[in-house]
Short mmCIF file of C-alpha atoms in Angstrom, two decimals:
data_model
loop_
_atom_site.label_atom_id
_atom_site.label_comp_id
_atom_site.label_asym_id
_atom_site.label_seq_id
_atom_site.Cartn_x
_atom_site.Cartn_y
_atom_site.Cartn_z
CA UNK W 985 -4.34 106.35 114.12
CA UNK W 986 -7.25 108.24 112.77
CA UNK W 987 -9.27 108.06 115.65
CA UNK W 988 -8.20 110.44 118.34
CA UNK W 989 -9.65 108.41 121.19
CA UNK W 990 -7.52 105.38 120.37
CA UNK W 991 -4.25 107.40 119.19
CA UNK W 992 -2.71 107.52 122.31
CA UNK W 993 -3.14 103.76 123.44
CA UNK W 994 -2.37 102.41 120.19
CA UNK W 995 0.96 104.70 120.04
CA UNK W 996 2.23 103.05 123.13
CA UNK W 997 1.29 99.64 122.62
CA UNK W 998 3.08 99.85 119.07
CA UNK W 999 6.15 101.51 120.88
CA UNK W 1000 6.31 98.60 123.53
CA UNK W 1001 5.45 95.71 121.11
CA UNK W 1002 7.93 97.10 118.47
CA UNK W 1003 10.66 97.29 121.16
CA UNK W 1004 10.33 93.66 121.79
CA UNK W 1005 10.21 92.79 118.21
CA UNK W 1006 13.30 94.32 117.59
CA UNK W 1007 15.17 92.53 120.21
CA UNK W 1008 13.91 89.18 119.66
CA UNK W 1009 13.02 88.92 115.88
CA UNK W 1010 16.52 87.66 114.74
CA UNK W 1011 16.63 84.65 116.72
CA UNK W 1012 14.35 82.20 114.87
CA UNK W 1013 15.63 83.23 111.59
CA UNK W 1014 19.14 84.01 111.82
CA UNK W 1015 20.10 82.45 115.40
CA UNK W 1016 21.71 85.84 116.33
CA UNK W 1017 22.29 86.82 120.00
CA UNK W 1018 19.09 88.44 120.92
CA UNK W 1019 20.92 91.25 122.96
CA UNK W 1020 22.90 92.27 119.69
CA UNK W 1021 20.34 95.01 118.52
CA UNK W 1022 19.76 96.41 121.97
CA UNK W 1023 23.51 96.64 122.84
CA UNK W 1024 24.33 98.28 119.65
CA UNK W 1025 21.25 100.48 119.13
CA UNK W 1026 19.95 100.73 122.61
CA UNK W 1027 20.64 104.46 122.70
CA UNK W 1028 18.77 105.05 119.57
CA UNK W 1029 15.58 103.34 120.57
CA UNK W 1030 15.83 105.19 123.87
CA UNK W 1031 15.44 108.38 121.89
CA UNK W 1032 12.82 106.89 119.93
CA UNK W 1033 10.76 105.78 123.25
CA UNK W 1034 10.85 109.88 124.06
CA UNK W 1035 9.90 110.93 120.68
CA UNK W 1036 7.12 108.42 120.68
CA UNK W 1037 5.56 110.42 123.39
CA UNK W 1038 5.06 113.34 120.89
CA UNK W 1039 3.56 111.16 118.08
CA UNK W 1040 6.66 110.21 116.15
CA UNK W 1041 5.92 106.47 114.53
CA UNK W 1042 8.23 103.91 116.36
CA UNK W 1043 7.01 101.03 114.25
CA UNK W 1044 9.06 99.64 111.09
CA UNK W 1045 8.41 96.51 108.86
CA UNK W 1046 7.10 94.52 111.51
CA UNK W 1047 3.65 93.00 110.69
CA UNK W 1048 0.79 95.36 111.95
CA UNK W 1049 -1.84 92.95 113.77
CA UNK W 1050 -5.54 93.12 112.70
CA UNK W 1051 -6.66 94.95 115.81
CA UNK W 1052 -4.13 97.89 115.21
CA UNK W 1053 -5.50 99.13 111.84
CA UNK W 1054 -7.95 102.06 112.34
CA UNK W 1055 -7.70 103.68 108.82
CA UNK W 1056 -11.32 102.70 107.53
CA UNK W 1057 -11.64 105.53 104.76
CA UNK W 1058 -11.23 103.89 101.27
CA UNK W 1059 -10.33 107.26 100.10
CA UNK W 1060 -7.11 107.42 102.01
CA UNK W 1061 -4.98 105.97 99.01
CA UNK W 1062 -7.10 108.27 96.65
CA UNK W 1063 -5.77 111.50 98.27
CA UNK W 1064 -2.31 110.18 98.97
CA UNK W 1065 -1.53 109.32 95.30
CA UNK W 1066 -3.32 112.48 94.06
CA UNK W 1067 -1.35 114.73 95.86
CA UNK W 1068 1.97 112.89 95.55
CA UNK W 1069 1.47 112.96 91.59
CA UNK W 1070 0.20 116.54 91.52
CA UNK W 1071 3.67 118.41 91.47
CA UNK W 1072 5.94 119.89 89.35
CA UNK W 1073 7.89 116.48 88.96
CA UNK W 1074 4.88 115.13 87.17
CA UNK W 1075 5.07 118.12 84.79
CA UNK W 1076 8.36 117.55 83.89
CA UNK W 1077 7.57 113.99 82.58
CA UNK W 1078 5.43 115.58 80.04
CA UNK W 1079 8.05 118.00 78.91
CA UNK W 1080 10.19 115.07 78.17
CA UNK W 1081 7.91 114.19 75.04
CA UNK W 1082 9.11 117.23 73.24
CA UNK W 1083 12.46 117.88 74.52
CA UNK W 1084 14.15 114.52 74.50
CA UNK W 1085 11.74 112.47 71.84
CA UNK W 1086 10.31 115.15 69.75
CA UNK W 1087 7.01 114.45 69.94
CA UNK W 1088 4.03 116.68 69.17
CA UNK W 1089 1.51 117.55 71.63
CA UNK W 1090 -1.11 114.80 70.36
CA UNK W 1091 1.26 111.87 70.28
CA UNK W 1092 2.78 112.83 73.34
CA UNK W 1093 -0.89 112.99 74.98
CA UNK W 1094 -2.04 109.75 73.65
CA UNK W 1095 1.25 108.07 74.77
CA UNK W 1096 0.67 109.55 78.28
CA UNK W 1097 -2.87 108.25 78.68
CA UNK W 1098 -2.18 104.55 77.29
CA UNK W 1099 0.94 103.98 79.10
CA UNK W 1100 -0.53 105.53 82.57
CA UNK W 1101 -3.74 103.46 82.23
CA UNK W 1102 -1.68 100.30 81.66
CA UNK W 1103 1.13 100.79 84.07
CA UNK W 1104 -1.18 102.04 87.11
CA UNK W 1105 -2.60 98.60 87.23
CA UNK W 1106 0.05 96.97 89.17
CA UNK W 1107 0.21 99.77 91.70
CA UNK W 1108 -3.46 99.71 92.35
CA UNK W 1109 -3.42 95.91 92.78
CA UNK W 1110 -0.52 95.97 95.30
CA UNK W 1111 -2.15 98.67 97.25
CA UNK W 1112 -5.11 95.92 97.82
CA UNK W 1113 -2.35 93.54 99.48
CA UNK W 1114 -1.53 95.92 102.37
CA UNK W 1115 -4.92 95.55 104.45
CA UNK W 1116 -4.98 91.49 103.56
CA UNK W 1117 -1.42 90.88 105.00
CA UNK W 1118 -0.42 93.96 107.00
CA UNK W 1119 2.88 94.05 105.54
CA UNK W 1120 5.09 96.52 103.76
CA UNK W 1121 5.45 95.99 99.97
CA UNK W 1122 9.14 94.98 99.98
CA UNK W 1123 8.49 92.88 102.90
CA UNK W 1124 5.60 91.21 101.02
CA UNK W 1125 8.24 90.55 98.18
CA UNK W 1126 9.72 87.93 100.24
CA UNK W 1127 6.73 85.70 99.67
CA UNK W 1128 7.88 85.73 95.94
CA UNK W 1129 11.60 86.45 95.81
CA UNK W 1130 12.59 84.34 98.62
CA UNK W 1131 14.44 85.94 101.71
CA UNK W 1132 17.75 86.03 99.99
CA UNK W 1133 16.75 86.92 96.40
CA UNK W 1134 14.63 89.87 97.65
CA UNK W 1135 17.73 91.61 98.68
CA UNK W 1136 18.09 92.62 95.03
CA UNK W 1137 14.74 94.38 94.48
CA UNK W 1138 15.27 95.77 98.32
CA UNK W 1139 18.58 96.97 97.13
CA UNK W 1140 17.17 98.70 93.76
CA UNK W 1141 14.16 100.23 95.78
CA UNK W 1142 16.70 101.82 97.91
CA UNK W 1143 18.60 103.32 95.16
CA UNK W 1144 15.26 104.21 93.39
CA UNK W 1145 13.66 106.16 96.31
CA UNK W 1146 17.14 108.10 96.62
CA UNK W 1147 17.03 108.57 92.83
CA UNK W 1148 13.78 109.89 92.81
CA UNK W 1149 14.26 112.25 95.66
CA UNK W 1150 17.21 113.82 94.08
CA UNK W 1151 15.52 114.24 90.64
CA UNK W 1152 12.39 115.71 92.57
CA UNK W 1153 14.37 118.01 94.41
CA UNK W 1154 15.93 119.27 91.68
CA UNK W 1155 12.74 120.15 89.85
CA UNK W 1156 11.56 121.96 92.98
CA UNK W 1157 14.90 123.89 93.38
CA UNK W 1158 14.63 125.20 89.64
CA UNK W 1159 11.00 126.14 90.38
CA UNK W 1160 12.25 127.99 93.16
CA UNK W 1161 15.02 129.59 91.65
CA UNK W 1162 12.92 130.97 88.82
CA UNK W 1163 10.93 133.24 91.48
CA UNK W 1164 13.59 135.77 90.97
CA UNK W 1165 15.87 136.41 88.04
CA UNK W 1166 17.85 139.32 89.69
CA UNK W 1167 18.38 137.57 93.10
CA UNK W 1168 18.22 133.86 92.45
CA UNK W 1169 17.95 131.27 95.60
CA UNK W 1170 20.80 129.34 95.63
CA UNK W 1171 20.18 125.74 94.32
CA UNK W 1172 21.68 124.17 97.55
CA UNK W 1173 19.44 126.40 99.69
CA UNK W 1174 16.37 125.35 97.74
CA UNK W 1175 17.06 121.58 97.85
CA UNK W 1176 17.68 122.01 101.76
CA UNK W 1177 14.21 123.69 102.34
CA UNK W 1178 12.44 121.11 100.42
CA UNK W 1179 14.21 118.52 102.33
CA UNK W 1180 13.27 119.85 105.69
CA UNK W 1181 9.82 119.91 104.79
CA UNK W 1182 10.05 116.06 103.61
CA UNK W 1183 11.75 114.98 106.72
CA UNK W 1184 9.26 116.70 109.42
CA UNK W 1185 6.15 114.72 107.81
CA UNK W 1186 8.69 111.56 107.24
CA UNK W 1187 9.55 111.79 110.84
CA UNK W 1188 6.31 111.62 112.17
CA UNK W 1189 5.17 108.41 110.39
CA UNK W 1190 2.14 106.94 108.53
CA UNK W 1191 -0.77 108.72 110.23
CA UNK W 1192 0.97 112.29 109.42
CA UNK W 1193 1.99 111.31 105.91
CA UNK W 1194 -1.75 110.65 105.13
CA UNK W 1195 -3.00 113.81 106.87
CA UNK W 1196 -0.58 115.94 105.05
CA UNK W 1197 -1.36 114.50 101.36
CA UNK W 1198 -5.01 114.57 101.92
CA UNK W 1199 -4.81 118.35 101.92
CA UNK W 1200 -1.44 119.43 100.13
CA UNK W 1201 -2.78 119.11 96.71
CA UNK W 1202 -5.43 121.89 96.90
CA UNK W 1203 -3.39 124.91 95.93
CA UNK W 1204 -1.14 122.82 93.59
CA UNK W 1205 -4.57 122.24 91.41
CA UNK W 1206 -5.57 125.86 91.72
CA UNK W 1207 -2.14 127.08 90.51
CA UNK W 1208 -2.05 124.45 87.75
CA UNK W 1209 -5.59 125.63 86.57
CA UNK W 1210 -4.36 129.20 86.67
CA UNK W 1211 -0.97 128.22 84.80
CA UNK W 1212 -3.31 126.39 82.02
CA UNK W 1213 -5.26 129.45 81.65
CA UNK W 1214 -2.29 131.57 81.05
CA UNK W 1215 -0.62 129.20 78.48
CA UNK W 1216 -3.51 127.96 76.53
CA UNK W 1217 -3.81 130.44 74.02
CA UNK W 1218 -0.19 129.90 73.07
CA UNK W 1219 -0.02 126.02 72.84
CA UNK W 1220 0.11 124.48 69.17
CA UNK W 1221 -0.62 120.87 68.74
CA UNK W 1222 1.78 121.01 65.85
CA UNK W 1223 2.46 118.00 63.56
CA UNK W 1224 2.79 114.31 64.53
CA UNK W 1225 6.15 113.45 65.95
CA UNK W 1226 7.70 112.01 62.77
CA UNK W 1227 6.16 109.11 60.61
CA UNK W 1228 6.32 105.39 60.35
CA UNK W 1229 9.14 103.58 62.12
CA UNK W 1230 10.54 107.01 63.67
CA UNK W 1231 7.46 108.04 65.21
CA UNK W 1232 7.01 104.51 66.67
CA UNK W 1233 10.57 104.52 67.94
CA UNK W 1234 9.83 108.15 69.69
CA UNK W 1235 6.43 106.84 71.27
CA UNK W 1236 7.89 103.61 72.79
CA UNK W 1237 10.65 105.58 74.22
CA UNK W 1238 8.76 108.14 75.73
CA UNK W 1239 6.11 105.57 76.70
CA UNK W 1240 9.23 103.84 78.79
CA UNK W 1241 9.92 107.22 80.61
CA UNK W 1242 6.18 107.48 81.37
CA UNK W 1243 5.87 103.97 82.46
CA UNK W 1244 8.92 104.41 84.67
CA UNK W 1245 7.24 107.07 86.52
CA UNK W 1246 3.86 105.67 87.05
CA UNK W 1247 5.04 102.14 87.82
CA UNK W 1248 7.58 103.75 90.13
CA UNK W 1249 5.11 103.40 92.74
CA UNK W 1250 4.55 99.76 92.40
CA UNK W 1251 7.39 99.11 95.20
CA UNK W 1252 5.69 101.27 97.77
CA UNK W 1253 2.14 100.68 97.06
CA UNK W 1254 1.24 98.56 99.94
CA UNK W 1255 3.26 100.77 102.40
CA UNK W 1256 0.22 103.06 102.39
CA UNK W 1257 -2.62 100.77 103.09
CA UNK W 1258 -1.22 98.59 106.06
CA UNK W 1259 -3.44 100.31 108.44
CA UNK W 1260 -6.70 99.38 106.58
CA UNK W 1261 -8.85 96.68 108.16
CA UNK W 1262 -8.51 93.28 106.65
CA UNK W 1263 -12.35 93.08 105.52
CA UNK W 1264 -11.94 96.38 103.49
CA UNK W 1265 -13.21 95.97 100.13
CA UNK W 1266 -10.14 95.27 97.68
CA UNK W 1267 -12.46 96.47 94.67
CA UNK W 1268 -12.90 99.87 96.38
CA UNK W 1269 -9.27 100.06 97.46
CA UNK W 1270 -8.22 99.44 93.94
CA UNK W 1271 -10.70 101.69 92.18
CA UNK W 1272 -9.66 104.59 94.37
CA UNK W 1273 -6.08 104.08 94.13
CA UNK W 1274 -6.24 103.64 90.49
CA UNK W 1275 -8.35 106.77 89.97
CA UNK W 1276 -5.74 108.59 92.40
CA UNK W 1277 -2.99 107.64 90.21
CA UNK W 1278 -4.21 108.37 86.94
CA UNK W 1279 -6.05 111.89 87.01
CA UNK W 1280 -2.94 113.66 88.16
CA UNK W 1281 -0.66 111.84 86.18
CA UNK W 1282 -2.52 112.21 82.81
CA UNK W 1283 -3.50 115.63 83.35
CA UNK W 1284 -0.18 117.16 84.61
CA UNK W 1285 1.81 115.34 82.34
CA UNK W 1286 -0.13 116.55 79.30
CA UNK W 1287 0.05 120.09 80.71
CA UNK W 1288 3.62 119.55 80.64
CA UNK W 1289 3.57 118.32 77.15
CA UNK W 1290 1.22 121.22 75.97
CA UNK W 1291 3.53 124.07 77.65
CA UNK W 1292 6.49 122.79 75.47
CA UNK W 1293 4.48 123.79 72.39
CA UNK W 1294 4.36 127.53 73.36
CA UNK W 1295 7.95 128.36 72.30
CA UNK W 1296 6.78 129.38 68.81
CA UNK W 1297 4.62 132.05 69.91
CA UNK W 1298 7.00 132.93 73.19
CA UNK W 1299 10.53 132.65 72.61
CA UNK W 1300 10.94 134.28 76.08
CA UNK W 1301 9.58 131.28 77.47
CA UNK W 1302 11.94 129.04 75.54
CA UNK W 1303 14.86 131.23 77.03
CA UNK W 1304 13.50 130.65 80.62
CA UNK W 1305 13.15 127.09 79.75
CA UNK W 1306 16.74 126.81 78.83
CA UNK W 1307 18.05 128.64 81.68
CA UNK W 1308 15.71 127.11 84.61
CA UNK W 1309 14.72 123.97 82.76
CA UNK W 1310 11.17 122.79 83.98
CA UNK W 1311 11.09 125.50 86.77
CA UNK W 1312 11.99 128.26 84.35
CA UNK W 1313 9.09 127.31 82.08
CA UNK W 1314 6.59 127.15 85.03
CA UNK W 1315 7.76 130.74 86.22
CA UNK W 1316 7.38 132.28 82.80
CA UNK W 1317 3.94 131.29 82.51
CA UNK W 1318 3.26 132.77 86.16
CA UNK W 1319 5.53 135.34 87.14
CA UNK W 1320 5.41 136.88 83.65
CA UNK W 1321 1.84 137.77 83.48
CA UNK W 1322 1.07 138.19 86.82
CA UNK W 1323 4.40 139.66 88.40
CA UNK W 1324 4.43 139.45 92.09
CA UNK W 1325 1.38 137.45 92.73
CA UNK W 1326 2.73 135.17 90.21
CA UNK W 1327 6.13 134.68 92.13
CA UNK W 1328 3.92 133.92 95.27
CA UNK W 1329 2.25 131.06 93.29
CA UNK W 1330 5.43 129.75 91.79
CA UNK W 1331 6.97 129.41 95.57
CA UNK W 1332 3.95 127.49 96.88
CA UNK W 1333 4.02 125.26 93.67
CA UNK W 1334 7.74 124.42 94.07
CA UNK W 1335 6.98 123.23 97.82
CA UNK W 1336 4.61 120.71 96.09
CA UNK W 1337 7.77 118.51 95.69
CA UNK W 1338 7.25 117.92 99.34
CA UNK W 1339 4.35 115.88 98.52
CA UNK W 1340 6.09 113.59 95.97
CA UNK W 1341 9.37 113.07 98.15
CA UNK W 1342 7.27 112.21 101.16
CA UNK W 1343 6.44 108.33 100.07
CA UNK W 1344 10.05 107.97 98.78
CA UNK W 1345 11.82 108.83 101.76
CA UNK W 1346 9.11 107.28 104.20
CA UNK W 1347 9.31 103.85 102.30
CA UNK W 1348 13.30 104.12 101.85
CA UNK W 1349 13.43 103.86 105.72
CA UNK W 1350 11.15 100.67 105.48
CA UNK W 1351 12.91 99.25 102.56
CA UNK W 1352 16.28 99.38 104.19
CA UNK W 1353 15.14 97.68 107.33
CA UNK W 1354 14.46 94.56 105.18
CA UNK W 1355 18.15 94.17 104.19
CA UNK W 1356 19.37 92.55 107.14
CA UNK W 1357 17.87 92.13 110.77
CA UNK W 1358 20.59 94.33 112.15
CA UNK W 1359 18.76 97.10 109.58
CA UNK W 1360 15.39 96.33 111.19
CA UNK W 1361 16.97 97.03 114.36
CA UNK W 1362 17.85 100.85 113.28
CA UNK W 1363 14.89 102.81 114.19
CA UNK W 1364 13.10 104.04 111.05
CA UNK W 1365 13.37 107.94 111.99
CA UNK W 1366 17.14 107.69 112.00
CA UNK W 1367 17.22 105.99 108.46
CA UNK W 1368 14.91 108.93 107.48
CA UNK W 1369 17.56 111.42 108.47
CA UNK W 1370 20.69 109.49 106.70
CA UNK W 1371 18.52 108.98 103.63
CA UNK W 1372 17.74 112.54 103.38
CA UNK W 1373 21.41 113.69 104.02
CA UNK W 1374 22.24 111.22 101.05
CA UNK W 1375 19.96 112.57 98.68
CA UNK W 1376 20.56 116.29 99.57
CA UNK W 1377 23.99 116.00 98.67
CA UNK W 1378 23.36 113.97 95.30
CA UNK W 1379 21.02 116.52 94.14
CA UNK W 1380 23.20 119.66 94.92
CA UNK W 1381 25.70 117.74 92.81
CA UNK W 1382 23.66 116.56 90.00
CA UNK W 1383 21.28 119.83 89.61
CA UNK W 1384 23.29 120.56 86.23
CA UNK W 1385 22.42 117.19 84.65
CA UNK W 1386 18.87 117.00 85.38
CA UNK W 1387 17.38 116.01 81.99
CA UNK W 1388 19.80 113.19 81.59
CA UNK W 1389 19.50 111.84 85.04
CA UNK W 1390 15.64 112.14 84.72
CA UNK W 1391 15.40 110.17 81.50
CA UNK W 1392 17.91 107.42 82.48
CA UNK W 1393 16.22 106.93 85.85
CA UNK W 1394 12.82 106.47 84.25
CA UNK W 1395 13.55 103.88 81.76
CA UNK W 1396 15.73 101.71 84.20
CA UNK W 1397 13.12 102.01 86.82
CA UNK W 1398 10.48 100.62 84.20
CA UNK W 1399 12.86 97.65 83.32
CA UNK W 1400 13.03 96.17 86.86
CA UNK W 1401 9.50 97.11 88.07
CA UNK W 1402 8.45 95.15 85.21
CA UNK W 1403 10.22 92.33 86.37
CA UNK W 1404 9.25 92.90 90.13
CA UNK W 1405 5.49 93.45 89.39
CA UNK W 1406 5.41 90.31 86.97
CA UNK W 1407 7.00 87.73 89.66
CA UNK W 1408 4.81 89.30 92.53
CA UNK W 1409 1.72 88.87 90.38
CA UNK W 1410 2.38 85.23 88.96
CA UNK W 1411 3.40 84.18 92.46
CA UNK W 1412 0.07 85.47 93.87
CA UNK W 1413 -2.43 84.46 91.15
CA UNK W 1414 -0.48 81.03 89.93
CA UNK W 1415 1.18 79.54 92.90
CA UNK W 1416 -0.98 81.03 95.99
CA UNK W 1417 -4.24 80.67 93.76
CA UNK W 1418 -5.04 84.46 94.62
CA UNK W 1419 -6.03 83.32 98.08
CA UNK W 1420 -4.71 85.29 101.16
CA UNK W 1421 -5.18 82.01 103.26
CA UNK W 1422 -2.31 80.43 101.33
CA UNK W 1423 0.22 83.15 102.97
CA UNK W 1424 1.57 82.82 106.42
CA UNK W 1425 2.18 86.61 107.04
CA UNK W 1426 3.96 86.18 110.40
CA UNK W 1427 6.66 84.00 108.76
CA UNK W 1428 8.12 87.08 106.71
CA UNK W 1429 11.41 86.93 108.56
CA UNK W 1430 11.73 83.10 108.49
CA UNK W 1431 13.66 82.18 105.47
CA UNK W 1432 12.91 78.29 106.03
CA UNK W 1433 9.07 79.00 105.17
CA UNK W 1434 9.74 81.26 102.21
CA UNK W 1435 10.51 80.52 98.59
CA UNK W 1436 14.18 79.28 98.05
CA UNK W 1437 14.44 82.32 95.58
CA UNK W 1438 16.33 80.29 92.76
CA UNK W 1439 13.46 80.73 90.50
CA UNK W 1440 12.90 84.32 90.89
CA UNK W 1441 16.85 85.02 90.68
CA UNK W 1442 16.91 83.46 87.22
CA UNK W 1443 13.75 85.11 86.18
CA UNK W 1444 15.10 88.25 87.18
CA UNK W 1445 18.08 87.69 85.10
CA UNK W 1446 16.18 86.77 82.17
CA UNK W 1447 14.26 90.07 82.71
CA UNK W 1448 17.44 91.98 82.72
CA UNK W 1449 18.66 90.15 79.50
CA UNK W 1450 15.28 91.16 77.82
CA UNK W 1451 15.93 95.09 78.97
CA UNK W 1452 19.45 94.94 77.56
CA UNK W 1453 17.95 93.84 74.32
CA UNK W 1454 15.40 96.34 74.26
CA UNK W 1455 16.98 99.35 75.74
CA UNK W 1456 17.39 102.65 73.72
CA UNK W 1457 19.75 105.05 76.11
CA UNK W 1458 22.10 107.36 74.95
CA UNK W 1459 24.97 105.11 76.27
CA UNK W 1460 23.47 101.82 74.72
CA UNK W 1461 21.33 100.65 72.29
CA UNK W 1462 19.92 97.25 72.36
CA UNK W 1463 20.00 94.65 69.47
CA UNK W 1464 16.63 94.61 68.92
CA UNK W 1465 15.89 98.25 69.83
CA UNK W 1466 18.02 99.34 67.16
CA UNK W 1467 15.69 97.84 64.21
CA UNK W 1468 12.94 100.14 65.57
CA UNK W 1469 13.36 103.50 63.73
CA UNK W 1470 16.86 105.25 63.52
CA UNK W 1471 19.34 102.49 64.26
CA UNK W 1472 21.51 105.51 65.93
CA UNK W 1473 18.36 106.06 68.57
CA UNK W 1474 16.40 103.04 68.50
CA UNK W 1475 12.93 102.59 69.96
CA UNK W 1476 12.89 101.53 73.91
CA UNK W 1477 11.11 98.29 74.40
CA UNK W 1478 13.30 97.13 77.24
CA UNK W 1479 10.05 97.64 79.57
CA UNK W 1480 8.00 95.15 77.36
CA UNK W 1481 10.94 92.73 76.88
CA UNK W 1482 11.73 92.53 80.34
CA UNK W 1483 7.99 92.01 81.40
CA UNK W 1484 7.74 89.27 78.65
CA UNK W 1485 10.87 87.35 79.47
CA UNK W 1486 10.18 87.19 83.35
CA UNK W 1487 6.30 86.23 82.78
CA UNK W 1488 7.61 83.23 80.59
CA UNK W 1489 10.68 81.97 82.62
CA UNK W 1490 9.24 82.22 85.94
CA UNK W 1491 6.19 80.06 86.26
CA UNK W 1492 8.02 76.82 85.19
CA UNK W 1493 11.03 77.50 87.40
CA UNK W 1494 8.92 78.33 90.37
CA UNK W 1495 6.67 75.21 89.87
CA UNK W 1496 9.93 72.78 90.45
CA UNK W 1497 11.35 75.25 93.10
CA UNK W 1498 8.03 74.85 95.09
CA UNK W 1499 7.83 71.08 94.32
CA UNK W 1500 11.27 70.27 95.72
CA UNK W 1501 11.79 73.13 98.29
CA UNK W 1502 8.02 73.03 99.57
CA UNK W 1503 7.32 76.84 99.89
#
């Protein structure tokens, strides 16, 4: 799709093939009437056929054959993840170190570095799976979870994609509102502006998503460098965030938030490499994806942590933060010293949220299509529109509860994504011997040739049990986590326990399942 000579022919071949797939794919699996998708969604597909002539992507979760994968640049995932994480949302994660967990700059920065380096490994690893099998990430999960149990991560990922879009839009709206203190843009209007930009790119599909992300990071990097220059002289490394058990609890809890953000991409990773050739180097894909994730996550989150230390020297910045949260803090560093030009920069950086919302909304549509054959029969573009409408409403309603929403979403995501990643990796390395020849990618929709799902279901439940024992939230302190630091707050190790419980339970259960079920 990056070769202009083959773009038109590929586009129309995808449309024709996909229409046939949508009409017929249900028959061998669920024995449904093969005319049901056509009669129920025929009008929608007629619209998609017309849009296809203008470059709108018609393909959904159907496997992409090896001869339709023209994306040969190993740098493509680097640019995508670099741009998606070079945003004000990433900045807001660093701010949590001080605002929620009372960490100084040094321990916040060390936590950011360690947890990102660790948690980006599964994301980069799953990115190498897309070229090998030509399937999207949640479709791939069926080969580990089974057809029916995979519905659990599928539904959770739909919730996560919407939830992230809500949180990201709130950050963008806060930043846009901070442009003017006298004539503030309404929150609802700011959220809608960001949503329209996101819809426009997601509507077009994979090729335009990559094209947009390849360049969208450039002005954002320049603005963050200017912002660093404005705040650097006011930053204060300060004391370490407590001592002994108290510091350990704060670091672990902040680490869970950092893990939730970086590991959040694990359920989407393969979605953005499925058009790469089968024979592309997995090592190169892994390396560039890992680098593209870590550079913006570590640098921008640390910048956010540093900005929170300026309040001692700039009390007006603290007022701006209290009024407009992260957006106010960024605005104080830009509009205060640079006035009108700073306001212009603030508008530009507020729109960086489009870059991070694009993967969420594009993958939301693909994830939703995995729920049921009828869901797969709904054209992707219409799911994009419906999902966008849902998160716009939720973002407008939840704009006043940003920090609590963000912390809760991050930590809960880290729990289930640890379980998800563990099951996929153990299935691939232990039971598939790490060999792609042990997969039959065309059987992704045939439940009889997929795992039964009992092993993954029980392992998932055990992982949830570990998360409950180790979580430290405002609404619940786990029995184990309350022994770390202050018993009233605890230290969040739900991420670590959910991984450990799942890793121990899944292999023996999967051994017996495979022995008696055969898959």
